[in-house]
Amino acid sequence: MNAMLRLSATLLGGWLVVVPASAPGQGTIVLGNYAPAIGLNAPVFGVDQVTLVDGLPMRFELLAGTRPSELAVVGSPSELSSPGYFGPATRVVPGVSPGQTVHVKVRAWTTLDGETFDEAVATGGRRAESDTFEVVAGGDTGGGAHPPTSAAYLVGLRPLVLAGQPARPRIRSIRVVEKGRLLEWEGPADGSYLVEVSDVVPPQWRIGGSGTAVGTTFRFLDDGRGLAGPLGPLRWYRLRQLPL
Amino acid sequence: MVFPGASARRRQQTVGWLAAVVLAVGMEAGAGYIWGVNRAGAVLDAPVLDADGVTPISGANLRMDFLAGPNPQSLGVNNWSWLGTGMGAGYVAKPVYVVVAGEAGSPWYYQVYVGEPEADLRGGRWVKSEVVRVTAGTFERPGIPVGLKPMILGPPRRGTVRFRNRVPGIVDAPVFAADGITRLAGGKYVAQLHARLAEFANEEMVASGEPAPFGEGASAGYWEPGQQEVLAITGVGYGRRAAGRIHVWEADRGGTFDEALQAGSVVGVSDPIDWVSGQDESSGVPTPVLAGLKSFRLSEPMPGTLDFRNHGTGVDDWRLRGGSPHDPFGNLLAAPFVVQLWVGRGEADLRPVTAPAPLGSGEQAGRWTPADGGLVTLTNFVRGERVLVSLRVWNGNMSPTYDGALGRDFRYRSSVPIWVRPGGDGFAPPAAIPAHRALLAEGTGVNRLLVQPDSSAVVFDASGRPLSDTNYVAQYFTYQGDQALAISLPARLGTGVHAGLWQPTSPDPIVLGYDVGCCESVQVRIWNASRAGSFEAAAGWPRAVSKVVTVRHSSPPPVRLTPALLGTLRLSKYGWPMVSPTPSALPTVRDIEDFDLPWDRPGFVGRLHVAMDGVGVAEAFARGEGGTPTGPVGTIGTGASAGVWELPVLREIALVGVDWPFPSSDVEPETRPVAWTQLRVWEKAKGATYAEALSAGGVVGYSEVVRVELERGMFETAKPITIEAFPIRGRRMIRMVPPGLSLVSNPAGRSATPTLDGVLPEATLGTRVDLFDDESQTYRSAVRGDRWMGDPLPILAPGHGFFVHNSSIGPQKLVFEGLEDSLPPLSRPTGRPAFHCRANTLGRPMSFEELTGLSPRNGDAAFAWSKGDWTVWTFDFGAWSPGVPVLEVGETWFVRLGPRSTQP
């Protein structure tokens, strides 16, 4: 927003301009990747590099700081608002004044592969990270002399491409229940799984079945009547994640 | 017994199969993959742009071809897709694989073509990228053509002609009035070129450019092309042979030739001419002239003539052939087949206008001899009028008429109709009717299907008594897809002892067509013939339909259409499907702000509105627009009945105008037709209808849109629908924002929750809204992509101000609804000054005090945004400077309030 202050000749010539003291405001940035009129159009692509991310629970967070080496997460993450696009969401950058140059970065990941970005990295999950670039924080009031300028958009952000693989499933429990044995595991909700069983050692695996999903929790009930066959005193289980 | 050599052949076959498998595997192993895209992550961004080099082209009908080859000289189309729309404009709508016959890692050449259909032929827009090298990848990781650059879609490359009827030494063809002597002069008459590609004789000529007036004095008889002397021809590409005629008419009779003709204009049409079209002037290629154009004169409207002679002796195109539509080169047709010319203003209106002309045999096979010389004068069509023509062919031995032949011989067909313009003596030559290939479908016939009408089925009226009204008729129909076709004449119902019964018009079985699958669907329809000439046109009056009877291809004997098959034939009470609105548990109409309170003001009425589903209908209804009112007007109660829509006791409302499609099967379709309904409420004093009140600035309200899936039973029993309680919306206030940045605000002091979709219903891609949030002293942003995006989406609440970044080239409309009212007073901040953005919500000039509810104090200020700048008023030393600010109607201010601690 062009916020030039125009003062009339009368005002300048005859009166002392009194601008009330104002505590310094805080710089604002818009966490978003679409504002084509000002040259921002940086969609997020899937791992194939050409398909816009869609259908995954995604998180996008802003990191900012006055030095490139000292970036910190700003505010809460945003979500997909359209295939390949997130925000816009205004974020106040602590310790940064309006009009100040800020180093920023965007991180993206799917919560199927981690609750946080670091967790997604740790599991080798699907995530992306932009370069660090500079923007001038918005929210400038000219020391209270005019209304705040609008928040700065992330002009300079380039398209992101997810890297990584769906996180590996984690066995939560195998327990005896009234109807048989219940295998529970956590894994990406969009994953496909195969439970294999063996009643001998060394194992001779055969297909036992697949799981039923409730969110990211999967269950397989081995009641001795399915593909796995009658239950004996000992049974080995193996969980396989099928490629997407 | 095994014949010698049989096992050897089997072995050979086995070896062959193995070889094929090995070959297939080998080819798969040798395949490389490249993405068919023009965008990929951060490594490829090559959008298709408009001539300005900035605006991405939106797909619509633009196709993308991906060409690949081992060298730049041997590129071939490998795969294709479409250009995207909305946020995906400029980029491929769906990435595709380009599969090349080389190992992953092998180098290939690659090119993208983007163009309108038949762009080269028709002069459409297209662009080819530069040829780039790309390395083929694997199926899992295809190569990416990273070298692609943005592509600028070229301008239309429509062929040209010099649009003049006088070019010294080449053409001199003045146009004369009907007397053949007076040259046309001035702007009373205009001339326009109608043309098409010469090679597509069956296509209609279409207008190019604007109609041109005639010159005067020495230039009389010659039109003045003005700026369009080098005229671009619609639908004809550079260097293509075009065929055209000049059309002339009275300018004040219509903007187009056809409009003028309908209005009784004197018109003229030249003989056809053809030429090889030129390019635009900048090409340096000489523009062709209308060489060969002859003078012509105008004519009063007179019957037109068509040429039904079999032109082009020896030219196969003019011979009639058999063969299915997929085999247009079947055998030439010969006697006893006959051909007949049918003419109309639409497909349903086609009628025969000639006697059947026999086809010849031997050398003359495929040609016909018109009985009356071949020039057909059309008594119902004037010269130059658009006429739809079709040829119909059948076995003349089977029936003297086309209709009579239907079903008696499976070999019959009508040509695809084409539009022509009849000529006349001294006018343009009669339009010749080209023959059509693939007129007959030979060898696809099946047994005839016969159904025997049954006169024992009884039609009942709505009360269940046999219908005793001879205005009613019954007619048999069959279906092609969902389209019903009459297969009998309408038969009148009787009275007295014949009440409810109809007598078939013929005792003969009804013979059905041949070109269907296993069976035919037959249905009886009953309607009031005194109201309308057809069942469809009688919509809105009581009607009845039978069950759909499926007749299999096992006849003869004819299938008898007994009452058991047809089911109950009972007239509907109404001709439209009905609904029965059930108000919500709450009084239906609620207060504009406080939803817990009913709307309790006298003088309000409500009426149901309805529309069939269609493009944009639901969206328009969501804004309380579109549709038509239906059913009674009910008062909105007051006092103890406040907010109640008081309908008459009978709450059945016919959805007048809802087009009820009768499906071709008794099985309820998976997807039923849908109508949208909505209760709309308005201030009666402002208009007799909702629309009147809305445009007069009246207070209105409208419910959520109620989706109604149509069912057959809705003719008899109204389908219940629930109208959920809804708030009054208030008056509608429209604001326009120009391109660029504007500070606007919701001018209502009270209103229901306004959404971005509601306020900016026509926002263009990239439009941004920054709503100022008093609490955080920051902006909440939203941007328009394929839908509004924002986290969270801002609510444009009453009195709140916001910036609109209109990035389109034209103004955008903002729609607010609400009532004028003062806003709650502001409170001064603590610690440091705070800004607030507020609207004039009273509909009259407002003072600072009225806007804020506060008296000004030193340090306060008001800011108005105008043309990219702030105009500022400050309050210091107990006075405003440069003067006392006044917030005019429609304006928005930022105000800065000093903190409490600074007050004296």
Tab-separated table of C-alpha atoms in Angstrom, chain A residues 193-199 204-211 220-231 235-237:
chain	number	residue	atom	x	y	z
A	193	TYR	CA	-0.733	-52.285	3.914
A	194	LEU	CA	-0.489	-56.031	3.817
A	195	VAL	CA	-0.369	-58.265	6.869
A	196	GLU	CA	1.489	-61.535	6.355
A	197	VAL	CA	1.434	-64.446	8.790
A	198	SER	CA	3.448	-67.558	9.468
A	199	ASP	CA	2.798	-70.441	11.855
A	204	GLN	CA	6.928	-69.158	5.661
A	205	TRP	CA	4.948	-66.043	5.034
A	206	ARG	CA	1.516	-66.056	3.527
A	207	ILE	CA	-1.063	-63.318	3.093
A	208	GLY	CA	-3.180	-62.748	6.178
A	209	GLY	CA	-5.171	-59.714	5.053
A	210	SER	CA	-5.144	-55.933	5.080
A	211	GLY	CA	-6.162	-53.476	7.737
A	220	PHE	CA	-6.119	-56.149	11.599
A	221	LEU	CA	-8.178	-58.715	13.514
A	222	ASP	CA	-6.922	-62.251	13.069
A	223	ASP	CA	-9.919	-64.357	14.100
A	224	GLY	CA	-8.681	-67.537	12.452
A	225	ARG	CA	-11.357	-67.448	9.783
A	226	GLY	CA	-9.863	-65.318	7.057
A	227	LEU	CA	-7.011	-65.876	4.654
A	228	ALA	CA	-4.660	-66.380	7.567
A	229	GLY	CA	-6.290	-69.713	8.428
A	230	PRO	CA	-7.015	-71.314	11.830
A	231	LEU	CA	-5.166	-69.892	14.788
A	235	ARG	CA	1.800	-67.101	15.023
A	236	TRP	CA	4.256	-64.643	13.541
A	237	TYR	CA	3.091	-61.432	11.903
